[in-house]
CSV table of C-alpha atoms and ligand atoms in Angstrom, one decimal:
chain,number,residue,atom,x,y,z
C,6,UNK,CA,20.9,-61.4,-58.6
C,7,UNK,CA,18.4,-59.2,-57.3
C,8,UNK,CA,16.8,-58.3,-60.4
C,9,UNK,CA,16.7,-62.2,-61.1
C,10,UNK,CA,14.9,-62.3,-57.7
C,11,UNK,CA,12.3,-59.7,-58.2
C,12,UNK,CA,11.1,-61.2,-61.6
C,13,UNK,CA,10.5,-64.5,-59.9
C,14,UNK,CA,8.8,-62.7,-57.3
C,15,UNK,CA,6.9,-60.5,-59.7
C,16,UNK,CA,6.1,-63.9,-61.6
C,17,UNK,CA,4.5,-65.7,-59.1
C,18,UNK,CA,2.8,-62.9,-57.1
C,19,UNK,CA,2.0,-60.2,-59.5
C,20,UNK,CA,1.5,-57.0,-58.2
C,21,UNK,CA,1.3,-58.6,-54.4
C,22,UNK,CA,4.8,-58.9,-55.1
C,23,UNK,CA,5.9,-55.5,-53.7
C,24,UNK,CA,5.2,-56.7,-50.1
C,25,UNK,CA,8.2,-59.4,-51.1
C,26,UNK,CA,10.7,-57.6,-53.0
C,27,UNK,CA,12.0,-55.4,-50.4
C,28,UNK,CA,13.5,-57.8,-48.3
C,29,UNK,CA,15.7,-60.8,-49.3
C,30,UNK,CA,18.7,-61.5,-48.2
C,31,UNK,CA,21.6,-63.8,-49.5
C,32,UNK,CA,24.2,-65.7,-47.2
C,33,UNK,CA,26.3,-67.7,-48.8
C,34,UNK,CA,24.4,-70.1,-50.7
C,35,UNK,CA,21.3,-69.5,-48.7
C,36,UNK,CA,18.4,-67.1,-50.0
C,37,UNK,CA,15.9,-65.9,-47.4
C,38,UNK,CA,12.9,-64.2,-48.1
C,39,UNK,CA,10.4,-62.6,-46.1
C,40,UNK,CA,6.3,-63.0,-47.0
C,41,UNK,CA,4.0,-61.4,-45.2
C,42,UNK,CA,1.1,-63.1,-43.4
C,43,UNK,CA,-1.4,-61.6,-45.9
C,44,UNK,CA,-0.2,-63.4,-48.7
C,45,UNK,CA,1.2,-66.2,-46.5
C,46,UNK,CA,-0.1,-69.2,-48.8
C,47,UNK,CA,1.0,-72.4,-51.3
C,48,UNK,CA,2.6,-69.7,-53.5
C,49,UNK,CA,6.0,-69.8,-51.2
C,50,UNK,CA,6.6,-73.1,-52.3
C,51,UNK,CA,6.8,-73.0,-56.1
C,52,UNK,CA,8.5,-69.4,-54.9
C,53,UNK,CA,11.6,-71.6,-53.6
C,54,UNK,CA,11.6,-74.0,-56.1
C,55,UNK,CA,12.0,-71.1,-59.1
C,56,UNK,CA,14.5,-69.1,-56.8
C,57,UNK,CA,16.5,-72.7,-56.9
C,58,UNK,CA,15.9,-73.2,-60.8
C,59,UNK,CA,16.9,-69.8,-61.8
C,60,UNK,CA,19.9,-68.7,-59.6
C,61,UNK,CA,22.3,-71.8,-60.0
C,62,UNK,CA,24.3,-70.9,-57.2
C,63,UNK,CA,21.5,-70.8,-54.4
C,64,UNK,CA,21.0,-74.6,-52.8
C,65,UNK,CA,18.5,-73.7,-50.0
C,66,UNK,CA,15.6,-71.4,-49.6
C,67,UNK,CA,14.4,-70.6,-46.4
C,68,UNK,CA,11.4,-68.2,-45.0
C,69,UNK,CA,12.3,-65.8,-42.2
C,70,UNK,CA,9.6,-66.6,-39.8
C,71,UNK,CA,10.7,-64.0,-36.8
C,72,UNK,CA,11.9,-60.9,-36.1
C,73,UNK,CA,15.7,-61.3,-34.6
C,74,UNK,CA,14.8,-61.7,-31.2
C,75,UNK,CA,16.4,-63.0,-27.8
C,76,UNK,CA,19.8,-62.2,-26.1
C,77,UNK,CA,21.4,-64.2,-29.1
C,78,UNK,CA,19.6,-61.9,-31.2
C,79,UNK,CA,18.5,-65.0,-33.6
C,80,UNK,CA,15.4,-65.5,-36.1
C,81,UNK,CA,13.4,-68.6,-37.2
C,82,UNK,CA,12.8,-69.7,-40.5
C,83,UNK,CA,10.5,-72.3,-42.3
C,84,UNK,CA,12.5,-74.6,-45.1
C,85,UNK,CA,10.8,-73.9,-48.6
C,86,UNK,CA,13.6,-75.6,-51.1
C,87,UNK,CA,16.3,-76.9,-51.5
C,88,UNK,CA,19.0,-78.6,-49.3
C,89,UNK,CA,17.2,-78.5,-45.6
C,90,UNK,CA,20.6,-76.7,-43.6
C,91,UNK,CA,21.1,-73.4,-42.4
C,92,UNK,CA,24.9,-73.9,-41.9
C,93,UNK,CA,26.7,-72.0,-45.1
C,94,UNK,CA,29.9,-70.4,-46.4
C,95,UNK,CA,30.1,-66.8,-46.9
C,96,UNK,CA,32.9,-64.7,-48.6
C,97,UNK,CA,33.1,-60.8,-47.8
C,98,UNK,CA,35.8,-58.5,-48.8
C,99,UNK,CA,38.0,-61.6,-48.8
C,100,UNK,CA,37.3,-63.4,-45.8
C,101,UNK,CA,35.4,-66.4,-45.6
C,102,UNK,CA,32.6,-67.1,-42.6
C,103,UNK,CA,31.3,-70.4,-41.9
C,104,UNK,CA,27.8,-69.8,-39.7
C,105,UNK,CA,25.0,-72.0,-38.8
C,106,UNK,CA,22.4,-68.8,-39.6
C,107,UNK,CA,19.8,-70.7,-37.2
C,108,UNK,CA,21.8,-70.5,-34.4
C,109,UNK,CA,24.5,-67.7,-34.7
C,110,UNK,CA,23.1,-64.1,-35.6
C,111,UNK,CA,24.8,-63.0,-38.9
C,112,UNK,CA,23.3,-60.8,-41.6
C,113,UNK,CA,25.1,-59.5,-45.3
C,114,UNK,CA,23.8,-55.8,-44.6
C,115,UNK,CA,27.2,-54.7,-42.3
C,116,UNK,CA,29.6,-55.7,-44.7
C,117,UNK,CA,30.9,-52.4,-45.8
C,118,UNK,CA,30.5,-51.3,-42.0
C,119,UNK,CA,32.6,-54.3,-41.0
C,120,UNK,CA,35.3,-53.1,-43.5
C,121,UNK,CA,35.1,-49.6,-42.9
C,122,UNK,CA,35.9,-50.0,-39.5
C,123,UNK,CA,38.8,-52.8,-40.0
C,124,UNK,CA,40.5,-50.3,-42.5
C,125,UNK,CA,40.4,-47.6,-39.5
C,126,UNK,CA,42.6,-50.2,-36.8
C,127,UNK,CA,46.3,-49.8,-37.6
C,128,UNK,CA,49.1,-52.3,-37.2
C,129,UNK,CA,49.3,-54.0,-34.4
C,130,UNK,CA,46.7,-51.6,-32.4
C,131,UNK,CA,44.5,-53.6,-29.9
C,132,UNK,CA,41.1,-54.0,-30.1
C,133,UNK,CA,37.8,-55.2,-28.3
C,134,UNK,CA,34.8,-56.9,-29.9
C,135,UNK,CA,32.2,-57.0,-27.2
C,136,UNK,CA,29.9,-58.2,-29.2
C,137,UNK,CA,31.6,-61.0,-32.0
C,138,UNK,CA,29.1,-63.1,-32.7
C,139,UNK,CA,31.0,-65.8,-35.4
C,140,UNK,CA,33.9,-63.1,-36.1
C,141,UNK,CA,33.2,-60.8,-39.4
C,142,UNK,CA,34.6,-57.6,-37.5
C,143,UNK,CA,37.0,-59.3,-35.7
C,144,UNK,CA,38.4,-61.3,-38.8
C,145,UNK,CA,38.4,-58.3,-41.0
C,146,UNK,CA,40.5,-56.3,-38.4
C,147,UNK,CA,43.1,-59.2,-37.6
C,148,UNK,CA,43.5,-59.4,-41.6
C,149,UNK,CA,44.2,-55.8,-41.4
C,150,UNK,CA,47.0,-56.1,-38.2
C,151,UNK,CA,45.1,-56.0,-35.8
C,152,UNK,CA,45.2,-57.9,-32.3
C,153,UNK,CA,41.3,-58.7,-31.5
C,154,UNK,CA,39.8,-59.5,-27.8
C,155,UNK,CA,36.5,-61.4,-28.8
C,156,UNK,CA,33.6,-61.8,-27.1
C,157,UNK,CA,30.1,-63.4,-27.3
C,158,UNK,CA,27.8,-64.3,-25.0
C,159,UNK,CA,26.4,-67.6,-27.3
C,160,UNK,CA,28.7,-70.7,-27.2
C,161,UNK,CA,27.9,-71.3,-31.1
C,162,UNK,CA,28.9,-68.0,-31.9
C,163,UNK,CA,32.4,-68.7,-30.4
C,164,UNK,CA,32.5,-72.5,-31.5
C,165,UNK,CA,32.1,-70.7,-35.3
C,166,UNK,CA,34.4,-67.6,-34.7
C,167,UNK,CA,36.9,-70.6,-33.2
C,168,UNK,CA,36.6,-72.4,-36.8
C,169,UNK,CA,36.6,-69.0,-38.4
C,170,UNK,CA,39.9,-68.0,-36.9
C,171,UNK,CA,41.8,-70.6,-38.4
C,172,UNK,CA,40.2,-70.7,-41.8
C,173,UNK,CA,40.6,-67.1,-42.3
C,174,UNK,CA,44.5,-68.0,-40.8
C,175,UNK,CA,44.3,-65.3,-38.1
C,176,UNK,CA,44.1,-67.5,-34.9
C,177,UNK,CA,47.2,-66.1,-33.6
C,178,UNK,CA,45.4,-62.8,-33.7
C,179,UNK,CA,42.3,-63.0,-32.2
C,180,UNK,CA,41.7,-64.0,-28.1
C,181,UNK,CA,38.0,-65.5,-27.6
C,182,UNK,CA,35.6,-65.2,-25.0
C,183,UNK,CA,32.8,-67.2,-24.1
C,184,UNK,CA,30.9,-64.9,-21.7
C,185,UNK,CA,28.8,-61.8,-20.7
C,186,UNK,CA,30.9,-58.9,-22.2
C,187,UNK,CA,30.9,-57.1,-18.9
C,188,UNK,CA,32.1,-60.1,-16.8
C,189,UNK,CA,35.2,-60.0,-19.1
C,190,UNK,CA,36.0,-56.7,-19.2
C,191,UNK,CA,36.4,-56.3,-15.7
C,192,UNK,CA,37.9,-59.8,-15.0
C,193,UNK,CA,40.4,-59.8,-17.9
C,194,UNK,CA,40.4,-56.1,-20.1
C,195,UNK,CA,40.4,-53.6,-18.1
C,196,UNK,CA,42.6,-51.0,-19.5
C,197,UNK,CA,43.8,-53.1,-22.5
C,198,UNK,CA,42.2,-52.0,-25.8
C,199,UNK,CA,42.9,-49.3,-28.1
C,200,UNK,CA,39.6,-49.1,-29.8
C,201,UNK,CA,36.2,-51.2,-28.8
C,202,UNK,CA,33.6,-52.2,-31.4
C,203,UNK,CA,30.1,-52.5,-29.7
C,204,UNK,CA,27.9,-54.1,-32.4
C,205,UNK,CA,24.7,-54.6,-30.6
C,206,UNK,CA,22.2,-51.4,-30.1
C,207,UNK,CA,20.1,-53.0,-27.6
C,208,UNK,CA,23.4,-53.1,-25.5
C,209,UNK,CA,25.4,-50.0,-26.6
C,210,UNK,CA,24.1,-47.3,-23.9
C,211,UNK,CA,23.9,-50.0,-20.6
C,212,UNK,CA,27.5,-51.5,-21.9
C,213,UNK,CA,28.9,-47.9,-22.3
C,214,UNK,CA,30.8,-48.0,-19.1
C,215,UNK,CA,32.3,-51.4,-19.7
C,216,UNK,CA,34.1,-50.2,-23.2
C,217,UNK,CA,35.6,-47.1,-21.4
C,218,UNK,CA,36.7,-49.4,-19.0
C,219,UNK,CA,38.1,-51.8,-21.3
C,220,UNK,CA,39.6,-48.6,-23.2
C,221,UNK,CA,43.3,-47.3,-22.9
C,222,UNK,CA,43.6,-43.9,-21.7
C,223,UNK,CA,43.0,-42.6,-25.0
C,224,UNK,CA,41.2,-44.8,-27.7
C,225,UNK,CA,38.3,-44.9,-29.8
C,226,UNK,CA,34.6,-46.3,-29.5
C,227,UNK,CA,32.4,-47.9,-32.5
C,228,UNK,CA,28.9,-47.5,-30.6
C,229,UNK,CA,25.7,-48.7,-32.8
C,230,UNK,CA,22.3,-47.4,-32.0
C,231,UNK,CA,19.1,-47.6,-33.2
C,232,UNK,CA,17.3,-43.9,-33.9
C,233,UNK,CA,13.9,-43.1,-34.4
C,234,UNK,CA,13.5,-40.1,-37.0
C,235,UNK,CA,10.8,-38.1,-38.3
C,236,UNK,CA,12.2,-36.8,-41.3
C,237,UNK,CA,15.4,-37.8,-42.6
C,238,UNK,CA,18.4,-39.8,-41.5
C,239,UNK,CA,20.4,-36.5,-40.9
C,240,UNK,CA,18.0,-36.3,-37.7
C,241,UNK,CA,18.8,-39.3,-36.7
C,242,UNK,CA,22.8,-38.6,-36.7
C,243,UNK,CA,22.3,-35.4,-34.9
C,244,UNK,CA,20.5,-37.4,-32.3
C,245,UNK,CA,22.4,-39.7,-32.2
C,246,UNK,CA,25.6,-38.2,-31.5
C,247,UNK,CA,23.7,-36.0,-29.0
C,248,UNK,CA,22.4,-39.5,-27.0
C,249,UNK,CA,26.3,-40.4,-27.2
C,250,UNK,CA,27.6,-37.2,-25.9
C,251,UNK,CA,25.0,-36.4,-22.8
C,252,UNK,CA,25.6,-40.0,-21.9
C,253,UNK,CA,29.4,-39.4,-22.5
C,254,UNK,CA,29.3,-36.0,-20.1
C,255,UNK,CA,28.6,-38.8,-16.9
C,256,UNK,CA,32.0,-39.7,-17.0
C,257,UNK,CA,35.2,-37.8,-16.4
C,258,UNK,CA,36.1,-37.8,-20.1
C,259,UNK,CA,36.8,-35.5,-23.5
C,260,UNK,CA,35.5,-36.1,-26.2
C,261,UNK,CA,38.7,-35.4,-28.8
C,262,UNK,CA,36.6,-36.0,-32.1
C,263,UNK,CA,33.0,-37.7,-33.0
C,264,UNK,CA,31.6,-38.7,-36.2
C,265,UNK,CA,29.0,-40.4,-37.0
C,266,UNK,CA,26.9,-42.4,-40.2
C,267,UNK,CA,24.0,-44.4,-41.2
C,268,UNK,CA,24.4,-48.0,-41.3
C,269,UNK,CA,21.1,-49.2,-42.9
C,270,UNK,CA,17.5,-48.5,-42.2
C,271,UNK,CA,16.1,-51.0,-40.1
C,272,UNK,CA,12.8,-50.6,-40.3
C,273,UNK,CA,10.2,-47.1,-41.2
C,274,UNK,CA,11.9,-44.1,-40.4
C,275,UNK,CA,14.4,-46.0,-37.8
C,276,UNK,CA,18.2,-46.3,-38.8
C,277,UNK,CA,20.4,-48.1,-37.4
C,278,UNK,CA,23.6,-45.4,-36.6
C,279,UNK,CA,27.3,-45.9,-35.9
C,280,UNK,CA,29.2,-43.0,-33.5
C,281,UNK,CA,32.6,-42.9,-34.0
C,282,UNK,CA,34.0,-40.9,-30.7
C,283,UNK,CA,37.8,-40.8,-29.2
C,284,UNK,CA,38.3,-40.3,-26.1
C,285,UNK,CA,40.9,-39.6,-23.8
C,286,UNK,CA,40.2,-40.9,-20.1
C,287,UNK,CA,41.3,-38.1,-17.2
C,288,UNK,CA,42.0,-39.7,-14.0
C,289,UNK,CA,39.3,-41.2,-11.9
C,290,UNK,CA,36.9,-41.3,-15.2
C,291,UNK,CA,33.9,-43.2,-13.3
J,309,SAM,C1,23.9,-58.2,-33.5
J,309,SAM,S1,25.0,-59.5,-33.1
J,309,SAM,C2,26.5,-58.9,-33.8
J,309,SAM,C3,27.3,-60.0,-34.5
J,309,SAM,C4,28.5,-59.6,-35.3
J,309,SAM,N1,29.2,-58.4,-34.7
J,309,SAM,C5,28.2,-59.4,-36.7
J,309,SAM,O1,28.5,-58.4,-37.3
J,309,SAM,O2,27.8,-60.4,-37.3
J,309,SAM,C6,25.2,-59.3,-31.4
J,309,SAM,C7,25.9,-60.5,-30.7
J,309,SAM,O3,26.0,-60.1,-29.3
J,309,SAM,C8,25.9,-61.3,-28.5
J,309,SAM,N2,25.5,-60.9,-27.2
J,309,SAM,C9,24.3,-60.5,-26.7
J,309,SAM,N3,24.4,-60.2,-25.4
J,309,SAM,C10,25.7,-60.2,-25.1
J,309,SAM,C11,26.5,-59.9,-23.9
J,309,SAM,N4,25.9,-59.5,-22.8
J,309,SAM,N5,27.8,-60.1,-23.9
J,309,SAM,C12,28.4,-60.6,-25.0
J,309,SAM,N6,27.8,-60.9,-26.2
J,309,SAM,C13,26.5,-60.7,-26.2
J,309,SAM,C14,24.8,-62.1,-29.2
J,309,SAM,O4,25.0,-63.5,-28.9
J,309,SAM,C15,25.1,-61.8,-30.7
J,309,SAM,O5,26.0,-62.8,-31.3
């Protein structure tokens, strides 16, 4: 599929191609493609229609416009072919996700993370999403055994983790929340989860306190960050793990174990990091 992508691209924009290549993504039947402004021109167009002609099961091509941006952490795109929606199926690892990609964030690129951390949660352990958006992490663990507190911020994102649920038959598994992730924890979780998942970097550090209190006395936080390095991604584990540790040493707790692992690259030189740490909570942790 890729390679099938690259020779269109290579087709079309010759050598100019290598601004292109590097970043297409697939959601279900959705292709979206980046183009940089410099060779922002007619090209796209016939770009879309060959993507269409040559990869039977794509029905839409769109162009990423912006960065992910906002509190919903969403991106524009411009139509280029195809079937004009942005609403698609996807299948990962079993599971099936239904998202409107132009107003719920979801990308392809976490979905060994989402699996790796659903085949850590054991049978009936409880866990906390704080950050669901329409339900891969949560879905994945409920599948597993889970029990899944689910929160997100944007109504869509709960209206398609709500349709998600029941699809992927694990509605009797998963509690939603429509809300701020903080307002819920310390209205409804406090002290309730065995292990929180905190998918959102720009978050992770402010919402730190939240998860701890949303954890059991002993548990186990999933806390993404995004790391500038210098020279490899090694760097950017060790400081990672070091931001998660001094920030850690604030509240009354030890650290039992801590591991962490490079999610992706998310732009030059700047990984995107998950620390796995358990905890246990001593008394009057805050
Ligand atoms: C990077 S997305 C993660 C989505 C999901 N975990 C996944 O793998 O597709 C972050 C989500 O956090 C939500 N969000 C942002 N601020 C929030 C807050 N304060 N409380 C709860 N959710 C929030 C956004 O709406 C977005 O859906």
């Amino acid at each position: 599929m890729r390679r099938a992508l690259v020779n269109i691209a290579r087709e079309i924009y010759g050598d100019e191609s290598e601004y292109i290549i590097k970043s297409f993504d697939i959601i279900g039947d959705i292709a979206i493609i980046k183009i940089p402004e410099k060779i922002l021109d007619e090209r796209r167009y016939r770009f879309g229609e060959e993507i269409l002609k040559n990869l039977g099961y794509i029905k839409v091509v769109l162009r990423q416009t912006t960065p992910v941006e906002g509190i919903y952490r969403l991106r524009k795109f411009e139509y280029l072919a195809g079937e004009r929606r942005t609403e698609t199926v996807y299948k990962e690892y079993g599971a099936r996700f239904y998202v409107d990609i132009s107003k719920v964030y979801f990308t392809p690129r976490l979905s060994y993370e989402r699996i790796r951390v659903a085949n850590l949660v054991g049978e009936g352990e409880k866990v906390l999403n704080m950050f669901a958006g329409a339900g891969p992490f949560t879905i994945h663990i409920a599948r597993k055994g889970g029990y899944v507190y689910s929160i997100d911020i944007n109504p869509y994102a709960i209206e398609y983790h709500y349709i998600n649920n029941i699809i992927n038959k694990v509605d009797d598994k998963v509690i939603l929340f429509r809300d701020d992730a903080s307002r819920v924890v310390e209205e409804y979780l406090v002290a309730k989860a065995d292990r929180v998942i905190m998918p959102l970097p720009e978050l992770a550090l402010d919402y730190l306190k939240y998860a701890l209190k949303a954890l059991r006395e002993e548990g186990v936080l999933h806390i993404y960050l995004h790391i500038q390095y210098q020279e490899n991604d090694d760097e950017a584990l060790e400081k990672g793990e070091y931001i998660i540790w001094d920030k850690l040493s604030q509240y009354n707790v030890d650290i039992l174990d801590i591991n962490s692992r490079v999610v992706r690259e998310v732009s030059t030189r700047m990984a995107q990091v998950c620390i796995d740490v358990t905890l246990h909570k001593n008394i009057n942790y805050i």
